[in-house]
Amino acid sequence: MEKWMVAARKADFNRLAETFSISPVLARIMVNRGLKEDEDFRRYLYGDLGDLHDGSLLKDMNKGIRLLRQAISEGQLICIASDFDVDGVFSGYILWQGIRMAGGRAYVIAPDRIHEGYGLNERIVGEAHSKGAGCIITCDNGIAAMEAVTTAKELGMTVIITDHHEVIYQSNIDENGNVKKIYELPEADAVIDPKQEDCPYPFDGLCGAGVAFKVIEQLYMSNGIPKENLYELLPFTAIATVADVMDLVDENRIIVKYGLHRLAKTPHLGLQSLIRHCGLNKEYISAYNVGFVIGPCFNAAGRLDTAQMAEALLQTEDREEAERMAADLVSLNQSRKEMTVLGYEQALEKIAKEEIYKDKIMILCLEDCHESLVGIIAGRLKEKYYRPVIVGTEANGIIKASGRSIEAYNMYEGLSECRDLFERFGGHAMAAGMSLKVENLEILRRRLNEKCGLTEESLMPVVHIDVPMPLEYISEGFVQELELLEPFGKGNSKPIFAERHFNILRASVIGKNKNVLKMIVKNDSGVSMEALYFGDIAAFDACVEAFYGLEARNKMYAGLPNPVDMAFTYYPSINEFGGRRTLQITVQHFQRIQR
Ligand SMILES: [Mn+2]
């Protein structure tokens, strides 16, 4: 069961409504998102590219640009060391395109996911050196590549790190028991990463491509390249920001908003072909489309083949080649989907058989699962069980695992306390990757669960309701006004409205796969509206039956007068059908609230 909570932040909604010509309800939703100053409201509603932060504030930016320009003007070959996921592939492309535009020579290289794992390594450095590259610039990685950077420096190369991951630290405990973090940086010539404590940049939520975009912005500015050339890189930055699951707040919202608007009509061959092969030919491509269709296709390459394949699609200037590569990526993603379903089913069985669901942090190891899929499977299990999950797969006595967490648990810090058990590990509060010896898995399971501090209460999913709102407040104008809040995604979710009492006048199950519940609902003031529910219909039926009996349920489906009275959270929209526009709501959660 989930807990419903109504956001209760106070502010003068009427004054805000008047100042920004919006409805008080919209003002209230924005206050719930933590906005305080009038300037914050203005930027949220009407922020444009002029509101992006000044990239020169990033620590080491000026030094990095000076070194990069020097490498370009000396005609040096530049090695762009990226990563195999979407953020890596796109940040690699942004640097490649930017450096070429500034007259430089560069190539992009990513590590092999299976054989090498994440991050700049000695092989990449060695190859760069033998190719004659004088400069290595990383993106979406590098902050933890101590050894590889040292090697590159010993070989006499210039090394510029651009990254957005956490800086590695050791915890030292002094005699008073205070924990002090001692940070460790690679010995690069410049380290550009907003996560550094002493970086004065005002926002640390950029993805790797966001940081790369800032680097190219500065490079273009110092080379006198027009802003429009920079803005051509926005769709790439936007895709990476969404696919890397960054919070869509602050300038990330602006990047994604403007990037998506350009994406649908991009002249870029690779993106055009992929969009067409995904069946997304339309006016506007949403953050949802990016997160669930475009992103996974680019990710599939690094998972099942090599990231070079995805990078090649971005770099090609040949239409036929782009078409062929886009088709390959889409079919690779199709096999990825099928393999994920198999792994997920195996996980469910294991969790039931070994009673893993009893643990607050669930840890399991799958047989014959492609190691690049364990993170996706962990994410699905986390959604289902609403608790932190770590899924691994074994090869030659070593388990490679990936974890996904919930808000209440900082997985990176939890794992940091067990670092003695790992061969390698890294990540964020909400997601982490690790490798460990088979015999350490059980120790990890016990230690993490003992130390996690999670209570039953903290494992209950919470639904944050923005505004309890009766149906009569919904109008076409209001639905359109809600578009001002887009793009929706992580950190800026669709607002949630709710009403406590709906009589269900009629219900029917529709859709090709019988997976949509269509209802006509009526509230206490007698206003009725069409309502759609795309969730678990069996669970909904069971709930109705438990409270009102089978007869009431049958009457509801027959459209006969019935006592069914349910509370819904919902989001309003406009339904266009046969040239007629009607208001409707999409139900997200249900429960019964006693009168
Ligand atoms: Mn990233």
Coordinates of C-alpha atoms and ligand atoms in Angstrom, one line a residue:
M1 CA 0.0 0.0 0.0
E2 CA 1.2 3.5 -0.6
K3 CA 0.9 6.6 1.6
W4 CA -0.8 9.6 0.2
M5 CA 0.6 13.0 1.3
V6 CA -0.6 16.4 0.4
A7 CA 2.1 19.0 -0.1
A8 CA 1.4 21.9 2.3
R9 CA 4.0 24.5 1.4
K10 CA 2.7 28.0 2.1
A11 CA 3.1 31.1 0.0
D12 CA 1.0 33.9 -1.3
F13 CA -0.4 32.0 -4.3
N14 CA -2.7 34.9 -5.4
R15 CA 0.2 37.4 -5.5
L16 CA 2.3 34.9 -7.5
A17 CA -0.5 34.2 -9.8
E18 CA -1.0 37.9 -10.5
T19 CA 2.7 38.7 -10.9
F20 CA 3.2 35.9 -13.5
S21 CA -0.2 35.8 -15.1
I22 CA -0.9 32.3 -14.1
S23 CA -3.6 30.6 -12.1
P24 CA -3.1 30.2 -8.3
V25 CA -3.1 26.4 -8.7
L26 CA -0.1 26.6 -11.0
A27 CA 1.6 28.9 -8.5
R28 CA 0.9 26.3 -5.8
I29 CA 2.4 23.5 -7.9
M30 CA 5.6 25.5 -8.5
V31 CA 5.9 26.3 -4.8
N32 CA 5.6 22.6 -4.1
R33 CA 8.7 22.2 -6.4
G34 CA 10.7 24.2 -4.0
L35 CA 10.7 27.5 -5.9
K36 CA 11.0 30.6 -3.6
E37 CA 12.2 33.8 -5.1
D38 CA 10.3 35.6 -7.9
E39 CA 13.4 35.1 -10.1
D40 CA 13.1 31.4 -9.6
F41 CA 9.5 31.5 -10.8
R42 CA 10.4 33.6 -13.8
R43 CA 13.3 31.2 -14.8
Y44 CA 11.1 28.2 -14.3
L45 CA 8.2 29.5 -16.4
Y46 CA 9.9 31.6 -19.1
G47 CA 13.6 30.8 -18.7
D48 CA 15.5 30.7 -22.0
L49 CA 19.0 30.0 -23.3
G50 CA 20.1 33.4 -22.0
D51 CA 19.5 32.0 -18.5
L52 CA 22.1 29.2 -18.7
H53 CA 24.9 29.6 -16.2
D54 CA 28.3 31.0 -17.2
G55 CA 30.4 28.0 -18.0
S56 CA 33.6 29.9 -17.3
L57 CA 32.7 29.6 -13.6
L58 CA 33.5 25.9 -13.7
K59 CA 36.7 25.2 -11.9
D60 CA 39.7 24.7 -14.3
M61 CA 37.6 25.7 -17.3
N62 CA 39.8 28.5 -18.4
K63 CA 42.9 26.4 -18.0
G64 CA 41.3 23.5 -19.9
I65 CA 40.3 25.7 -22.8
R66 CA 43.7 27.2 -23.0
L67 CA 45.3 23.7 -23.2
L68 CA 42.6 22.5 -25.7
R69 CA 43.2 25.5 -28.0
Q70 CA 46.9 25.0 -27.8
A71 CA 46.5 21.3 -28.8
I72 CA 44.3 22.4 -31.7
S73 CA 46.6 25.2 -32.9
E74 CA 49.6 22.8 -32.8
G75 CA 47.7 20.4 -35.0
Q76 CA 47.9 17.7 -32.4
L77 CA 45.6 14.6 -32.6
I78 CA 43.1 14.8 -29.7
C79 CA 41.8 11.6 -28.1
I80 CA 38.3 12.0 -26.7
A81 CA 37.9 9.3 -24.0
S82 CA 34.2 8.7 -23.5
D83 CA 32.0 6.1 -22.0
F84 CA 29.7 3.3 -23.4
D85 CA 26.3 4.6 -22.2
V86 CA 24.2 7.3 -23.8
D87 CA 25.7 10.1 -21.8
G88 CA 29.2 8.9 -22.8
V89 CA 28.3 8.5 -26.5
F90 CA 26.7 11.9 -26.7
S91 CA 29.3 13.8 -24.7
G92 CA 31.9 12.2 -26.9
Y93 CA 30.0 13.4 -30.0
I94 CA 29.7 17.0 -28.6
L95 CA 33.4 17.2 -28.0
W96 CA 34.2 15.7 -31.4
Q97 CA 31.9 18.0 -33.3
G98 CA 33.1 21.0 -31.3
I99 CA 36.8 20.4 -31.6
R100 CA 36.4 19.8 -35.4
M101 CA 34.4 23.0 -35.7
A102 CA 37.3 24.8 -34.0
G103 CA 39.7 23.3 -36.5
G104 CA 41.1 20.4 -34.5
R105 CA 41.6 16.7 -35.2
A106 CA 40.0 14.3 -32.9
Y107 CA 38.7 10.8 -32.5
V108 CA 36.3 9.3 -29.9
I109 CA 37.1 6.1 -28.1
A110 CA 35.1 4.3 -25.3
P111 CA 36.2 1.3 -23.1
D112 CA 34.7 -2.1 -23.8
R113 CA 31.9 -2.6 -21.3
I114 CA 32.4 -6.3 -20.7
H115 CA 36.2 -6.7 -20.9
E116 CA 37.4 -3.4 -19.5
G117 CA 34.5 -1.8 -17.6
Y118 CA 33.9 1.8 -16.9
G119 CA 36.4 4.6 -17.2
L120 CA 39.6 5.7 -18.9
N121 CA 42.2 2.8 -18.9
E122 CA 45.8 2.1 -19.8
R123 CA 44.8 0.5 -23.1
I124 CA 43.1 3.6 -24.3
V125 CA 46.0 5.8 -23.1
G126 CA 48.6 3.4 -24.8
E127 CA 46.7 3.4 -28.1
A128 CA 46.3 7.2 -28.1
H129 CA 50.0 7.6 -27.6
S130 CA 51.0 5.2 -30.4
K131 CA 48.5 6.9 -32.7
G132 CA 50.4 10.1 -32.0
A133 CA 47.8 11.8 -29.9
G134 CA 49.3 14.6 -27.8
C135 CA 46.2 15.3 -25.8
I136 CA 43.5 13.3 -24.0
I137 CA 40.2 14.9 -23.1
T138 CA 37.7 12.7 -21.1
C139 CA 34.0 13.1 -20.9
D140 CA 31.4 11.5 -18.6
N141 CA 34.3 9.8 -16.9
G142 CA 37.9 10.3 -15.7
I143 CA 37.5 11.8 -12.2
A144 CA 38.4 8.4 -10.8
A145 CA 41.0 7.3 -13.4
M146 CA 44.1 7.9 -11.2
E147 CA 46.4 5.3 -12.7
A148 CA 45.5 5.8 -16.4
V149 CA 46.0 9.6 -16.0
T150 CA 49.4 9.2 -14.4
T151 CA 50.4 6.9 -17.2
A152 CA 49.3 9.5 -19.8
K153 CA 51.3 12.2 -18.0
E154 CA 54.4 10.0 -17.9
L155 CA 54.0 9.6 -21.7
G156 CA 54.1 13.4 -21.9
M157 CA 50.5 13.9 -22.9
T158 CA 48.2 16.7 -21.9
V159 CA 45.2 15.4 -20.0
I160 CA 41.9 17.3 -19.5
I161 CA 39.2 15.7 -17.4
T162 CA 35.6 16.6 -18.0
D163 CA 33.2 14.6 -15.9
H164 CA 30.1 14.9 -13.6
H165 CA 30.7 12.0 -11.3
E166 CA 31.5 12.2 -7.6
V167 CA 35.1 12.8 -6.6
I168 CA 36.6 9.7 -5.0
Y169 CA 37.3 10.1 -1.2
Q170 CA 38.6 8.2 1.7
S171 CA 36.8 8.5 5.1
N172 CA 39.2 9.3 7.9
I173 CA 37.9 9.1 11.4
D174 CA 39.8 11.4 13.9
E175 CA 40.2 10.7 17.7
N176 CA 36.9 12.4 18.4
G177 CA 35.1 10.1 16.0
N178 CA 34.4 12.8 13.4
V179 CA 34.4 11.5 9.9
K180 CA 36.5 13.6 7.5
K181 CA 36.4 13.0 3.8
I182 CA 39.7 13.2 2.1
Y183 CA 39.3 13.8 -1.6
E184 CA 41.5 12.3 -4.3
L185 CA 41.9 13.8 -7.8
P186 CA 43.7 12.4 -10.8
E187 CA 46.9 14.3 -11.7
A188 CA 45.4 15.8 -14.8
D189 CA 46.3 19.2 -16.2
A190 CA 42.7 20.4 -15.8
V191 CA 39.8 18.8 -13.9
I192 CA 36.4 20.2 -14.9
D193 CA 33.7 18.6 -12.8
P194 CA 31.0 20.5 -11.0
K195 CA 30.9 17.9 -8.2
Q196 CA 34.2 19.2 -6.8
E197 CA 33.7 20.9 -3.5
D198 CA 35.8 24.0 -4.5
C199 CA 34.1 24.4 -7.9
P200 CA 32.3 27.7 -7.9
Y201 CA 29.8 26.8 -10.6
P202 CA 26.2 27.3 -9.2
F203 CA 24.7 24.0 -10.4
D204 CA 26.2 20.5 -9.9
G205 CA 23.4 18.5 -11.6
L206 CA 24.7 18.6 -15.2
C207 CA 25.3 15.2 -17.0
G208 CA 28.5 14.4 -18.7
A209 CA 27.2 15.9 -22.0
G210 CA 26.1 19.0 -20.1
V211 CA 29.7 19.5 -19.0
A212 CA 31.0 18.8 -22.5
F213 CA 28.5 21.4 -23.9
K214 CA 29.9 24.0 -21.5
V215 CA 33.4 23.2 -22.6
I216 CA 32.5 23.6 -26.3
E217 CA 30.6 26.8 -25.5
Q218 CA 33.8 28.3 -24.0
L219 CA 35.8 26.9 -26.9
Y220 CA 33.4 28.5 -29.5
M221 CA 33.4 31.8 -27.6
S222 CA 37.1 32.1 -27.6
N223 CA 37.3 31.1 -31.3
G224 CA 34.5 33.5 -32.3
I225 CA 32.2 30.7 -33.5
P226 CA 28.6 31.9 -33.6
K227 CA 26.1 30.8 -30.8
E228 CA 23.9 29.1 -33.4
N229 CA 26.6 26.5 -34.0
L230 CA 26.6 25.9 -30.3
Y231 CA 22.8 25.5 -30.1
E232 CA 23.0 22.8 -32.8
L233 CA 24.5 20.7 -30.0
L234 CA 21.4 21.2 -27.7
P235 CA 19.4 18.2 -28.9
F236 CA 22.4 15.9 -28.1
T237 CA 22.8 17.5 -24.6
A238 CA 19.1 17.1 -24.0
I239 CA 19.0 13.4 -24.9
A240 CA 21.9 12.7 -22.6
T241 CA 20.4 14.7 -19.8
V242 CA 17.2 12.7 -19.9
A243 CA 18.8 9.3 -20.6
D244 CA 21.3 9.7 -17.8
V245 CA 18.3 10.4 -15.5
M246 CA 19.4 13.9 -14.3
D247 CA 17.0 16.0 -12.3
L248 CA 15.1 18.3 -14.8
V249 CA 15.6 21.3 -12.6
D250 CA 17.6 24.6 -12.9
E251 CA 19.4 24.8 -16.3
N252 CA 18.8 21.1 -17.1
R253 CA 15.1 22.1 -17.7
I254 CA 16.2 24.8 -20.1
I255 CA 18.6 22.5 -21.9
V256 CA 16.0 19.8 -22.3
K257 CA 13.2 22.2 -23.2
Y258 CA 15.1 23.9 -26.0
G259 CA 16.9 20.7 -27.0
L260 CA 13.7 18.8 -27.5
H261 CA 12.2 21.6 -29.5
R262 CA 15.1 21.4 -31.9
L263 CA 15.2 17.6 -31.9
A264 CA 12.0 16.9 -33.9
K265 CA 13.3 19.0 -36.8
T266 CA 17.0 18.2 -36.5
P267 CA 19.0 18.2 -39.7
H268 CA 21.4 15.6 -38.2
L269 CA 21.4 12.4 -40.3
G270 CA 22.0 9.9 -37.5
L271 CA 19.3 11.3 -35.2
Q272 CA 16.8 11.7 -38.1
S273 CA 17.3 8.1 -39.1
L274 CA 16.9 6.8 -35.6
I275 CA 13.8 8.8 -34.9
R276 CA 12.3 7.4 -38.1
H277 CA 13.2 3.8 -37.3
C278 CA 11.7 4.2 -33.8
G279 CA 8.4 5.3 -35.4
L280 CA 8.6 8.7 -33.6
N281 CA 7.8 10.9 -36.7
K282 CA 6.0 13.8 -35.1
E283 CA 6.0 17.5 -34.3
Y284 CA 7.4 17.2 -30.8
I285 CA 9.5 14.5 -29.2
S286 CA 8.9 14.4 -25.5
A287 CA 11.3 13.6 -22.6
Y288 CA 9.4 10.4 -22.2
N289 CA 10.1 9.4 -25.8
V290 CA 13.8 10.1 -25.2
G291 CA 14.0 8.2 -21.9
F292 CA 12.1 5.1 -23.1
V293 CA 12.7 4.9 -26.8
I294 CA 15.7 6.9 -28.2
G295 CA 17.9 6.5 -25.1
P296 CA 17.6 2.7 -24.9
C297 CA 18.5 2.3 -28.6
F298 CA 21.8 4.2 -28.1
N299 CA 22.4 2.3 -24.9
A300 CA 21.8 -1.1 -26.5
A301 CA 25.0 -0.7 -28.6
G302 CA 27.2 -0.3 -25.5
R303 CA 25.4 -3.1 -23.8
L304 CA 25.3 -5.9 -26.4
D305 CA 27.9 -4.7 -29.0
T306 CA 30.2 -1.8 -28.7
A307 CA 29.5 1.9 -28.1
Q308 CA 31.5 2.6 -31.3
M309 CA 28.4 1.6 -33.2
A310 CA 26.3 4.3 -31.6
E311 CA 29.1 6.8 -31.9
A312 CA 29.4 6.0 -35.6
L313 CA 25.7 6.7 -36.2
L314 CA 26.2 10.2 -34.7
Q315 CA 29.4 10.8 -36.8
T316 CA 28.3 9.6 -40.2
E317 CA 27.6 12.0 -43.1
D318 CA 26.2 9.3 -45.4
R319 CA 22.4 9.0 -45.5
E320 CA 22.4 5.3 -46.5
E321 CA 24.9 4.4 -43.8
A322 CA 22.9 6.3 -41.2
E323 CA 19.7 4.3 -42.2
R324 CA 21.5 1.0 -42.0
M325 CA 23.1 1.8 -38.6
A326 CA 19.8 3.1 -37.1
A327 CA 18.0 -0.1 -38.2
D328 CA 20.8 -2.1 -36.5
L329 CA 20.5 -0.1 -33.3
V330 CA 16.7 -0.6 -33.2
S331 CA 17.0 -4.3 -33.7
L332 CA 19.7 -4.6 -31.1
N333 CA 17.5 -2.8 -28.7
Q334 CA 14.7 -5.3 -29.5
S335 CA 17.0 -8.2 -28.5
R336 CA 18.0 -6.3 -25.4
K337 CA 14.3 -6.0 -24.4
E338 CA 13.7 -9.7 -24.8
M339 CA 16.7 -10.7 -22.8
T340 CA 15.7 -8.3 -20.1
V341 CA 12.3 -9.9 -19.7
L342 CA 14.0 -13.3 -19.3
G343 CA 16.3 -12.0 -16.7
Y344 CA 13.6 -10.3 -14.8
E345 CA 11.5 -13.4 -14.7
Q346 CA 14.4 -15.4 -13.4
A347 CA 14.9 -12.8 -10.7
L348 CA 11.3 -13.0 -9.6
E349 CA 11.5 -16.7 -9.2
K350 CA 14.7 -16.5 -7.2
I351 CA 13.3 -13.8 -4.9
A352 CA 10.3 -16.0 -4.1
K353 CA 12.2 -19.2 -3.7
E354 CA 15.0 -17.8 -1.6
E355 CA 12.7 -15.4 0.3
I356 CA 14.9 -12.5 -0.7
Y357 CA 11.8 -10.2 -0.4
K358 CA 12.3 -10.3 3.4
D359 CA 15.5 -8.2 3.1
K360 CA 15.3 -4.4 3.2
I361 CA 18.1 -4.3 0.6
M362 CA 17.6 -7.1 -1.9
I363 CA 20.8 -8.7 -3.3
L364 CA 20.7 -11.5 -5.9
C365 CA 22.9 -13.1 -8.5
L366 CA 21.4 -14.3 -11.8
E367 CA 22.7 -17.2 -13.9
D368 CA 23.3 -16.7 -17.7
C369 CA 22.3 -13.0 -17.6
H370 CA 24.1 -10.6 -19.8
E371 CA 26.0 -8.4 -17.4
S372 CA 25.0 -5.2 -19.0
L373 CA 21.4 -5.9 -18.3
V374 CA 21.6 -6.3 -14.5
G375 CA 21.2 -2.6 -13.9
I376 CA 17.9 -2.5 -15.9
I377 CA 16.6 -5.6 -14.0
A378 CA 17.6 -4.0 -10.7
G379 CA 15.6 -0.9 -11.6
R380 CA 12.5 -2.9 -12.4
L381 CA 12.7 -4.9 -9.2
K382 CA 13.2 -1.6 -7.2
E383 CA 10.0 -0.3 -8.8
K384 CA 8.1 -3.5 -7.9
Y385 CA 9.4 -4.0 -4.3
Y386 CA 10.1 -0.4 -3.5
R387 CA 13.5 -1.0 -1.8
P388 CA 17.1 -0.8 -2.8
V389 CA 18.1 -3.7 -5.1
I390 CA 21.5 -5.0 -6.3
V391 CA 21.5 -7.6 -9.1
G392 CA 24.7 -9.3 -10.2
T393 CA 25.9 -12.0 -12.6
E394 CA 28.9 -14.2 -12.2
A395 CA 31.9 -15.1 -14.4
N396 CA 35.1 -16.8 -13.3
G397 CA 34.5 -16.3 -9.6
I398 CA 33.8 -12.6 -10.0
I399 CA 30.3 -11.1 -9.7
K400 CA 29.6 -7.9 -11.6
A401 CA 26.6 -6.2 -10.1
S402 CA 24.6 -3.0 -10.5
G403 CA 22.3 -1.4 -7.9
R404 CA 19.3 0.9 -7.9
S405 CA 18.1 2.7 -4.8
I406 CA 15.2 4.7 -3.4
E407 CA 15.2 8.2 -2.0
A408 CA 15.5 7.0 1.6
Y409 CA 18.8 5.3 1.0
N410 CA 22.1 6.6 -0.3
M411 CA 23.5 3.6 -2.0
Y412 CA 26.9 5.1 -2.8
E413 CA 27.5 5.9 0.9
G414 CA 26.2 2.5 2.0
L415 CA 28.6 0.7 -0.4
S416 CA 31.5 3.0 0.5
E417 CA 31.4 1.5 4.0
C418 CA 31.9 -1.9 2.5
R419 CA 34.6 -0.9 0.0
D420 CA 36.9 -3.7 1.4
L421 CA 34.6 -6.3 -0.2
F422 CA 34.9 -4.9 -3.7
E423 CA 37.3 -5.3 -6.6
R424 CA 35.8 -2.1 -8.1
F425 CA 32.9 0.1 -7.3
G426 CA 31.5 3.5 -8.1
G427 CA 28.3 5.4 -8.6
H428 CA 25.7 7.8 -7.1
A429 CA 23.2 7.9 -4.3
M430 CA 20.5 6.3 -6.5
A431 CA 22.6 3.9 -8.6
A432 CA 25.9 2.1 -8.4
G433 CA 28.0 -0.5 -10.1
M434 CA 30.5 -2.9 -8.5
S435 CA 32.5 -6.1 -8.9
L436 CA 33.3 -8.5 -6.1
K437 CA 34.5 -12.1 -5.4
V438 CA 31.7 -14.6 -5.2
E439 CA 32.5 -15.4 -1.6
N440 CA 32.0 -11.8 -0.6
L441 CA 28.4 -11.6 -1.8
E442 CA 26.8 -13.1 1.3
I443 CA 29.0 -10.9 3.6
L444 CA 27.8 -7.8 1.6
R445 CA 24.2 -8.8 1.9
R446 CA 24.4 -9.2 5.7
R447 CA 26.5 -6.0 6.3
L448 CA 24.4 -3.7 4.1
N449 CA 21.2 -5.0 5.6
E450 CA 22.5 -4.6 9.2
K451 CA 23.7 -1.1 8.6
C452 CA 21.1 0.3 6.3
G453 CA 18.9 2.0 8.9
L454 CA 15.8 1.6 6.7
T455 CA 12.5 1.3 8.6
E456 CA 9.3 -0.3 7.3
E457 CA 7.9 3.2 7.1
S458 CA 10.7 4.4 4.9
L459 CA 10.0 1.5 2.5
M460 CA 6.4 2.5 1.9
P461 CA 6.0 4.4 -1.4
V462 CA 4.8 7.9 -0.9
V463 CA 2.5 9.6 -3.4
H464 CA 3.0 13.4 -3.1
I465 CA -0.3 15.1 -4.1
D466 CA 0.3 18.6 -5.3
V467 CA -3.3 19.9 -5.1
P468 CA -6.5 18.3 -3.9
M469 CA -8.7 19.6 -6.7
P470 CA -12.4 18.9 -7.5
L471 CA -13.2 18.1 -11.2
E472 CA -15.0 21.4 -11.7
Y473 CA -11.7 23.3 -11.6
I474 CA -10.5 21.5 -14.8
S475 CA -10.9 23.5 -18.0
E476 CA -9.2 23.5 -21.4
G477 CA -7.4 26.7 -20.4
F478 CA -6.1 25.0 -17.3
V479 CA -4.9 21.9 -19.1
Q480 CA -3.0 24.1 -21.6
E481 CA -1.5 26.2 -18.7
L482 CA 0.0 23.0 -17.3
E483 CA 2.2 22.7 -20.4
L484 CA 4.2 25.6 -18.9
L485 CA 5.6 23.1 -16.4
E486 CA 7.0 20.8 -19.0
P487 CA 9.3 19.0 -19.7
F488 CA 8.3 16.4 -17.2
G489 CA 10.7 13.8 -16.0
K490 CA 12.9 13.0 -13.0
G491 CA 13.0 15.9 -10.5
N492 CA 10.1 17.6 -12.3
S493 CA 7.3 15.1 -12.4
K494 CA 3.8 15.7 -13.7
P495 CA 1.8 17.3 -11.0
I496 CA -0.6 15.0 -9.1
F497 CA -4.1 16.1 -8.4
A498 CA -6.6 14.2 -6.2
E499 CA -10.2 14.0 -5.1
R500 CA -11.5 11.9 -2.2
H501 CA -14.8 10.7 -3.5
F502 CA -15.8 9.5 -6.9
N503 CA -18.9 7.4 -7.6
I504 CA -18.1 5.2 -10.7
L505 CA -21.2 5.5 -12.9
R506 CA -19.8 3.0 -15.5
A507 CA -16.7 1.1 -16.2
S508 CA -15.3 -1.0 -19.1
V509 CA -12.0 -2.6 -20.0
I510 CA -10.9 -1.5 -23.4
G511 CA -7.8 -1.6 -25.6
K512 CA -6.2 -4.2 -27.9
N513 CA -4.5 -5.9 -24.9
K514 CA -7.4 -5.3 -22.5
N515 CA -5.2 -3.1 -20.4
V516 CA -7.1 0.2 -20.1
L517 CA -9.9 0.8 -17.6
K518 CA -12.3 3.4 -18.9
M519 CA -14.8 4.9 -16.4
I520 CA -17.3 7.6 -16.1
V521 CA -16.9 9.1 -12.7
K522 CA -19.0 11.6 -10.7
N523 CA -17.8 13.7 -7.8
D524 CA -19.8 15.0 -4.8
S525 CA -20.8 18.2 -6.5
G526 CA -22.3 16.2 -9.3
V527 CA -19.7 16.9 -12.0
S528 CA -18.9 13.8 -14.1
M529 CA -16.0 13.1 -16.5
E530 CA -14.4 10.3 -18.4
A531 CA -11.5 8.7 -16.5
L532 CA -8.8 6.3 -17.8
Y533 CA -6.7 4.0 -15.7
F534 CA -3.6 2.2 -17.3
G535 CA -2.4 0.4 -14.1
D536 CA -3.2 -2.9 -12.5
I537 CA -6.9 -3.4 -13.3
A538 CA -7.0 -6.7 -11.4
A539 CA -5.8 -4.9 -8.2
F540 CA -8.4 -2.2 -8.8
D541 CA -11.2 -4.8 -9.1
A542 CA -10.0 -6.6 -6.0
C543 CA -10.1 -3.4 -4.0
V544 CA -13.7 -2.5 -5.2
E545 CA -14.8 -6.0 -4.4
A546 CA -13.2 -6.0 -1.0
F547 CA -15.0 -2.8 0.1
Y548 CA -18.3 -3.0 -1.8
G549 CA -18.8 -6.7 -2.7
L550 CA -19.1 -8.5 -6.0
E551 CA -22.6 -7.3 -6.8
A552 CA -21.5 -3.7 -6.6
R553 CA -18.6 -4.4 -8.8
N554 CA -20.8 -6.1 -11.4
K555 CA -23.2 -3.2 -11.4
M556 CA -20.3 -0.8 -11.9
Y557 CA -19.3 -2.7 -15.0
A558 CA -22.9 -2.9 -16.2
G559 CA -23.4 0.8 -15.7
L560 CA -26.1 0.4 -13.1
P561 CA -26.5 2.5 -10.0
N562 CA -23.9 1.3 -7.4
P563 CA -22.4 2.3 -4.1
V564 CA -18.7 2.2 -5.3
D565 CA -16.9 5.3 -3.9
M566 CA -13.2 5.6 -4.5
A567 CA -10.5 8.2 -4.1
F568 CA -8.2 8.9 -7.1
T569 CA -5.1 10.8 -7.9
Y570 CA -5.2 12.1 -11.5
Y571 CA -3.8 14.3 -14.2
P572 CA -6.2 16.1 -16.5
S573 CA -6.0 16.2 -20.3
I574 CA -8.0 17.0 -23.5
N575 CA -9.3 14.1 -25.5
E576 CA -9.7 14.8 -29.2
F577 CA -12.0 12.4 -31.0
G578 CA -13.9 12.8 -34.2
G579 CA -13.3 16.6 -34.1
R580 CA -14.7 16.9 -30.6
R581 CA -12.7 18.0 -27.7
T582 CA -13.6 16.7 -24.3
L583 CA -11.9 16.9 -20.9
Q584 CA -10.8 13.7 -19.3
I585 CA -8.6 12.6 -16.4
T586 CA -6.0 9.9 -16.2
V587 CA -6.1 8.1 -12.9
Q588 CA -2.7 7.2 -11.4
H589 CA -3.5 5.8 -7.9
F590 CA -6.6 4.7 -6.2
Q591 CA -7.7 3.9 -2.6
R592 CA -10.9 4.0 -0.6
I593 CA -11.2 6.8 1.9
Q594 CA -14.0 6.5 4.4
R595 CA -16.5 9.3 4.7
Ligands
MN1 MN 26.9 10.2 -17.1

